[in-house]
Amino acid sequence: MAPSRHADEGGQLQLMEPDRVEDEEECFESIDKLISQGINAGDVKKLQDAGIYTCNGLMMHTKKSLTGIKGLSEAKVDKICEAAEKLLSQGFMTGSDLLLKSVVRITTGSQALDELLGGGIETLCITEAFGEFRSGKTQLAHTLCVSTQLPIHMHGGNGKVAYIDTEGTFRPERIVPIAERFGMDANAVLDNIIYARAYTYEHQYNLLLGLAAKMAEEPFRLLIVDSVIALFRVDFSGRGELAERQQKLAQMLSRLTKIAEEFNVAVYITNQVIADPGGGMFITDPKKPAGGHVLAHAATIRLMLRKGKGEQRVCKIFDAPNLPEGEAVFQVTSGGIMDAKD
């Protein structure tokens, strides 16, 4: 694979291998380590077949769901959970320890947008962007596909990217000029993006289960789902199926939250808007994000994107636990998301 180039602070070009990730302390214990705790290798294989590859991931499952795995009795599940707890120091930690947890912030390509987000898109949580078509949601996704592969000191994530596409909007040729803008080898960048097209909500969920295997083996730093709600709106119709839709949506969002925390990746999801007939005539733009309260509670940071003049777009913090309300203007260019030019 051809090495890519980037400029250091002095403007000198340096060689950088985008597929070589700096050694960092592994943030999860592999499920294989249960064998050393006396767990049968065959039972570990059953867990892996069910999409569980780390001890952290195991602790995110209820015992009821684990006994649902073929060949695992209640006694075996108790023994497995006990062994996993020995490997992990699960429980309470101090606020100081939590602050030291390695949250990585990935640049969006726009300094103004990064400042609004407190440094960029965060790992360990879900960032949701919603807005009408052509508001810049997918353009931001494409830019993040490249910026995630930058080294940490260049405000990247130094890791690979997984992209689940539900609407057929991913364009690999779009990655090329963005990679060139960052001084990276486009082919190497594309090799570090794994892509899947989902056609049903069940397919979408199963793709997430399969991702655990890849993330346990290779250093991923970003998962994109574009868009998170589209297939649910297609596969469930009418108010009669709304309760079931929201339940299935909640399960998938729970899975995304667990992936973010288990593998220290940033999850970036795009969402559609729906007309809000209850908005009334006094509200200038009576549209709200789809997905209802289920999606609202699952997303840690919610961004509202709208069109500005020309190629400019406006991002507003709609909801975030750690960010003040505010707006930033950015621009969509052939090289991806950039600061707006007046």
XYZ file of C-alpha atoms in Angstrom:
342
model
C 0.000 0.000 0.000
C 1.428 3.362 -0.959
C 2.237 5.607 1.983
C 0.434 8.925 2.134
C 1.939 12.318 2.737
C 1.044 15.118 5.051
C 2.667 18.397 5.935
C 3.997 18.943 9.435
C 3.854 22.276 11.246
C 6.864 23.545 9.312
C 5.226 22.771 6.009
C 7.580 19.837 5.282
C 5.959 16.786 3.732
C 6.323 13.633 5.792
C 5.450 10.062 4.955
C 2.567 8.553 6.849
C 1.140 5.066 6.575
C -2.604 5.474 7.038
C -3.022 1.774 7.817
C -0.417 1.760 10.582
C -1.969 2.855 13.808
C 0.091 4.123 16.714
C 0.351 1.683 19.590
C -2.143 2.601 22.236
C -3.306 0.691 25.237
C -5.969 -1.760 24.148
C -9.212 -0.489 25.631
C -10.875 -3.895 25.756
C -10.165 -7.436 26.918
C -10.516 -10.077 24.199
C -13.076 -12.813 24.858
C -10.266 -15.363 24.197
C -8.831 -14.476 27.628
C -11.768 -16.320 29.241
C -10.007 -19.586 28.321
C -7.265 -18.736 30.842
C -10.044 -18.421 33.458
C -11.120 -22.014 32.856
C -13.868 -21.415 30.282
C -14.174 -24.047 27.553
C -12.810 -22.909 24.138
C -15.950 -24.290 22.486
C -18.136 -22.017 24.634
C -15.954 -19.009 23.762
C -16.461 -19.877 20.088
C -20.259 -19.889 20.652
C -20.009 -16.371 22.088
C -17.985 -15.224 19.066
C -20.535 -16.766 16.688
C -23.168 -14.671 18.493
C -21.161 -11.494 17.793
C -19.481 -11.170 21.217
C -15.718 -10.665 20.912
C -14.712 -8.765 24.059
C -15.357 -9.136 27.784
C -16.760 -5.589 27.796
C -19.212 -6.646 25.095
C -20.170 -9.715 27.113
C -21.044 -7.594 30.157
C -23.377 -5.526 27.951
C -25.628 -8.590 27.463
C -28.223 -9.788 29.940
C -27.955 -13.353 31.224
C -31.336 -14.008 29.603
C -29.970 -13.098 26.155
C -26.817 -15.181 26.745
C -28.809 -18.312 27.662
C -30.605 -17.794 24.351
C -27.340 -18.722 22.578
C -27.514 -22.348 21.468
C -25.475 -24.619 23.729
C -25.118 -22.236 26.679
C -26.944 -23.320 29.830
C -27.682 -21.037 32.780
C -24.854 -22.647 34.765
C -22.388 -22.043 31.928
C -23.509 -18.418 31.531
C -23.046 -17.799 35.276
C -19.528 -19.240 35.094
C -18.681 -17.182 31.973
C -19.943 -13.927 33.523
C -18.034 -14.620 36.732
C -14.821 -15.164 34.747
C -15.377 -11.975 32.727
C -15.918 -9.928 35.896
C -12.533 -11.142 37.203
C -10.840 -9.873 34.036
C -12.593 -6.517 34.193
C -12.682 -4.026 37.020
C -16.358 -3.361 36.413
C -18.044 -1.005 38.829
C -17.648 2.566 39.971
C -14.761 4.876 39.160
C -13.971 8.422 40.228
C -14.763 11.449 38.099
C -10.983 11.981 37.721
C -10.531 8.477 36.277
C -13.417 9.075 33.895
C -11.868 12.339 32.716
C -8.683 10.436 31.802
C -10.633 7.986 29.636
C -9.230 8.394 26.165
C -11.923 10.366 24.331
C -10.637 11.156 20.835
C -12.026 14.150 18.944
C -11.956 13.898 15.160
C -11.804 17.029 13.030
C -14.708 17.780 10.702
C -12.443 19.695 8.304
C -13.895 23.048 9.406
C -12.259 24.905 12.289
C -15.482 26.794 13.064
C -17.450 23.529 13.253
C -14.730 21.868 15.368
C -14.855 24.773 17.843
C -18.646 24.448 18.068
C -18.236 20.724 18.842
C -15.530 21.266 21.442
C -12.787 19.888 19.186
C -14.598 17.606 16.721
C -16.742 14.465 16.605
C -16.236 12.526 19.872
C -15.540 8.846 20.391
C -17.469 6.881 23.050
C -20.782 8.476 22.034
C -23.342 8.902 19.248
C -23.420 12.137 17.271
C -26.578 12.611 15.217
C -26.940 15.111 12.373
C -30.424 15.797 11.050
C -31.733 18.129 8.395
C -33.392 18.269 5.000
C -31.761 16.834 1.892
C -28.667 18.739 0.709
C -28.054 20.168 4.173
C -24.562 18.620 4.337
C -25.131 15.456 6.437
C -23.607 13.008 3.958
C -20.880 15.479 2.914
C -19.771 15.616 6.549
C -19.802 11.791 6.629
C -17.498 11.639 3.576
C -15.092 14.169 5.112
C -14.989 12.226 8.393
C -14.118 9.055 6.420
C -10.814 10.749 5.579
C -10.110 12.917 8.639
C -10.545 9.898 10.954
C -7.451 8.366 9.345
C -5.237 11.365 10.123
C -2.793 10.948 13.025
C -3.905 12.109 16.476
C -1.603 15.159 16.416
C -3.402 16.352 13.270
C -6.767 16.065 15.064
C -7.564 12.742 13.410
C -8.537 9.433 14.959
C -5.654 7.336 13.601
C -8.024 4.495 12.791
C -10.231 2.836 10.200
C -13.817 3.639 9.244
C -16.950 1.466 8.920
C -19.772 2.867 6.758
C -23.304 1.429 6.708
C -25.285 2.952 3.855
C -29.088 2.610 3.860
C -29.887 4.985 1.001
C -27.099 4.406 -1.526
C -25.510 7.825 -0.943
C -21.865 6.798 -0.366
C -19.608 7.759 -3.275
C -16.035 6.383 -3.190
C -14.972 8.833 -5.919
C -15.918 11.641 -3.508
C -13.206 10.397 -1.117
C -10.418 11.009 -3.674
C -10.373 14.859 -3.702
C -10.929 14.944 0.082
C -7.922 12.649 0.618
C -5.832 14.830 -1.724
C -6.828 17.928 0.225
C -5.436 16.344 3.421
C -2.284 15.224 1.553
C -3.134 11.535 1.830
C -2.960 8.671 -0.657
C -6.531 8.180 -1.910
C -6.190 4.428 -2.551
C -4.778 3.835 0.929
C -7.610 5.891 2.443
C -10.258 3.917 0.515
C -8.644 0.633 1.634
C -9.186 1.721 5.252
C -12.946 2.215 4.784
C -15.160 -0.867 5.012
C -18.555 -0.357 3.402
C -21.884 -2.211 3.500
C -25.205 -1.420 1.861
C -28.207 -2.309 4.042
C -31.581 -3.064 2.460
C -33.812 -3.856 5.460
C -33.747 -2.843 9.133
C -32.904 -6.481 10.013
C -29.993 -6.453 7.570
C -28.837 -3.174 9.137
C -28.871 -4.715 12.634
C -27.059 -7.880 11.507
C -24.314 -5.773 9.920
C -23.743 -4.153 13.322
C -23.407 -7.580 14.952
C -20.799 -8.598 12.365
C -18.821 -5.392 12.942
C -17.765 -6.511 16.432
C -15.512 -9.184 14.910
C -13.726 -6.651 12.720
C -13.410 -4.020 15.455
C -11.953 -6.564 17.888
C -9.177 -7.337 15.372
C -8.402 -3.984 13.760
C -8.178 -0.388 15.027
C -11.436 1.329 14.051
C -12.219 4.854 15.193
C -15.462 5.751 13.349
C -18.775 4.093 12.490
C -21.150 5.925 10.145
C -24.799 4.970 9.614
C -26.329 7.062 6.811
C -29.252 7.262 7.408
C -30.226 5.553 10.635
C -34.004 5.860 10.229
C -34.631 5.370 6.484
C -35.218 1.589 6.495
C -37.414 1.741 9.599
C -39.663 4.250 7.834
C -39.901 1.905 4.841
C -40.245 -1.458 6.645
C -42.867 -0.284 9.160
C -45.912 1.575 7.954
C -48.766 3.298 9.720
C -49.496 3.911 13.377
C -50.375 0.242 13.905
C -46.701 -0.739 13.534
C -45.239 2.307 15.284
C -44.716 0.623 18.673
C -42.862 -2.305 17.106
C -40.811 0.065 14.941
C -39.719 2.116 17.949
C -38.821 -1.032 19.898
C -36.630 -2.343 17.056
C -35.103 1.108 16.583
C -34.287 1.233 20.314
C -32.518 -2.137 20.087
C -30.395 -0.946 17.178
C -29.496 2.338 18.875
C -28.567 0.399 22.020
C -26.239 -1.696 19.868
C -24.636 1.480 18.448
C -24.110 2.871 21.967
C -22.434 -0.370 23.045
C -20.141 -0.373 19.985
C -19.106 3.230 20.755
C -18.204 2.384 24.345
C -16.808 -1.110 23.775
C -14.328 -0.144 21.053
C -13.838 3.600 21.754
C -15.200 4.615 18.344
C -17.130 7.692 17.293
C -20.603 6.850 15.968
C -21.935 9.390 13.456
C -25.527 8.860 12.341
C -27.603 10.939 9.952
C -31.331 11.380 10.406
C -34.199 12.678 8.326
C -36.744 15.307 9.268
C -40.515 15.070 9.335
C -43.062 17.815 8.979
C -44.525 18.745 12.341
C -48.211 19.564 11.788
C -48.451 20.519 15.465
C -45.747 23.115 14.969
C -48.312 25.770 14.206
C -48.166 28.698 11.855
C -46.057 30.849 14.170
C -43.027 28.554 13.860
C -40.861 29.506 10.871
C -39.631 25.960 10.113
C -42.040 23.391 11.585
C -39.828 20.324 10.964
C -38.455 17.971 13.557
C -36.081 14.989 13.513
C -37.597 11.567 12.799
C -37.374 8.742 15.335
C -39.221 10.369 18.225
C -38.078 10.136 21.844
C -36.286 6.812 21.275
C -33.744 8.424 18.972
C -33.636 11.652 20.977
C -32.550 9.795 24.128
C -30.019 7.562 22.352
C -28.033 10.309 20.597
C -25.565 12.059 22.910
C -25.003 15.061 20.654
C -27.672 16.212 18.191
C -26.802 18.600 15.392
C -29.328 20.390 13.205
C -28.014 21.199 9.726
C -29.633 23.598 7.289
C -28.763 25.257 3.997
C -27.180 28.679 3.955
C -26.398 30.832 0.947
C -24.747 29.068 -1.993
C -22.620 26.163 -0.797
C -22.693 27.346 2.800
C -24.380 25.270 5.504
C -25.280 26.119 9.090
C -24.858 23.699 11.995
C -26.715 24.315 15.247
C -26.244 22.423 18.521
C -29.731 21.018 19.047
C -28.907 19.003 22.161
C -25.639 18.128 23.938
C -24.757 17.458 27.581
C -21.370 19.182 27.410
C -21.700 21.884 24.743
C -23.319 25.322 24.926
C -25.974 26.232 22.375
C -24.502 27.861 19.319
C -24.174 27.846 15.551
C -21.331 27.511 13.062
C -21.243 28.200 9.331
C -19.235 25.876 7.089
C -18.920 25.241 3.384
C -19.236 22.159 1.178
C -16.375 22.009 -1.356
C -14.866 19.365 -3.644
C -12.322 18.786 -0.847
C -15.066 18.137 1.691
C -16.219 20.255 4.627
C -14.252 23.515 5.095
C -14.592 26.878 6.797
C -16.998 29.197 4.991
C -15.502 31.851 2.739
C -17.263 35.202 2.860
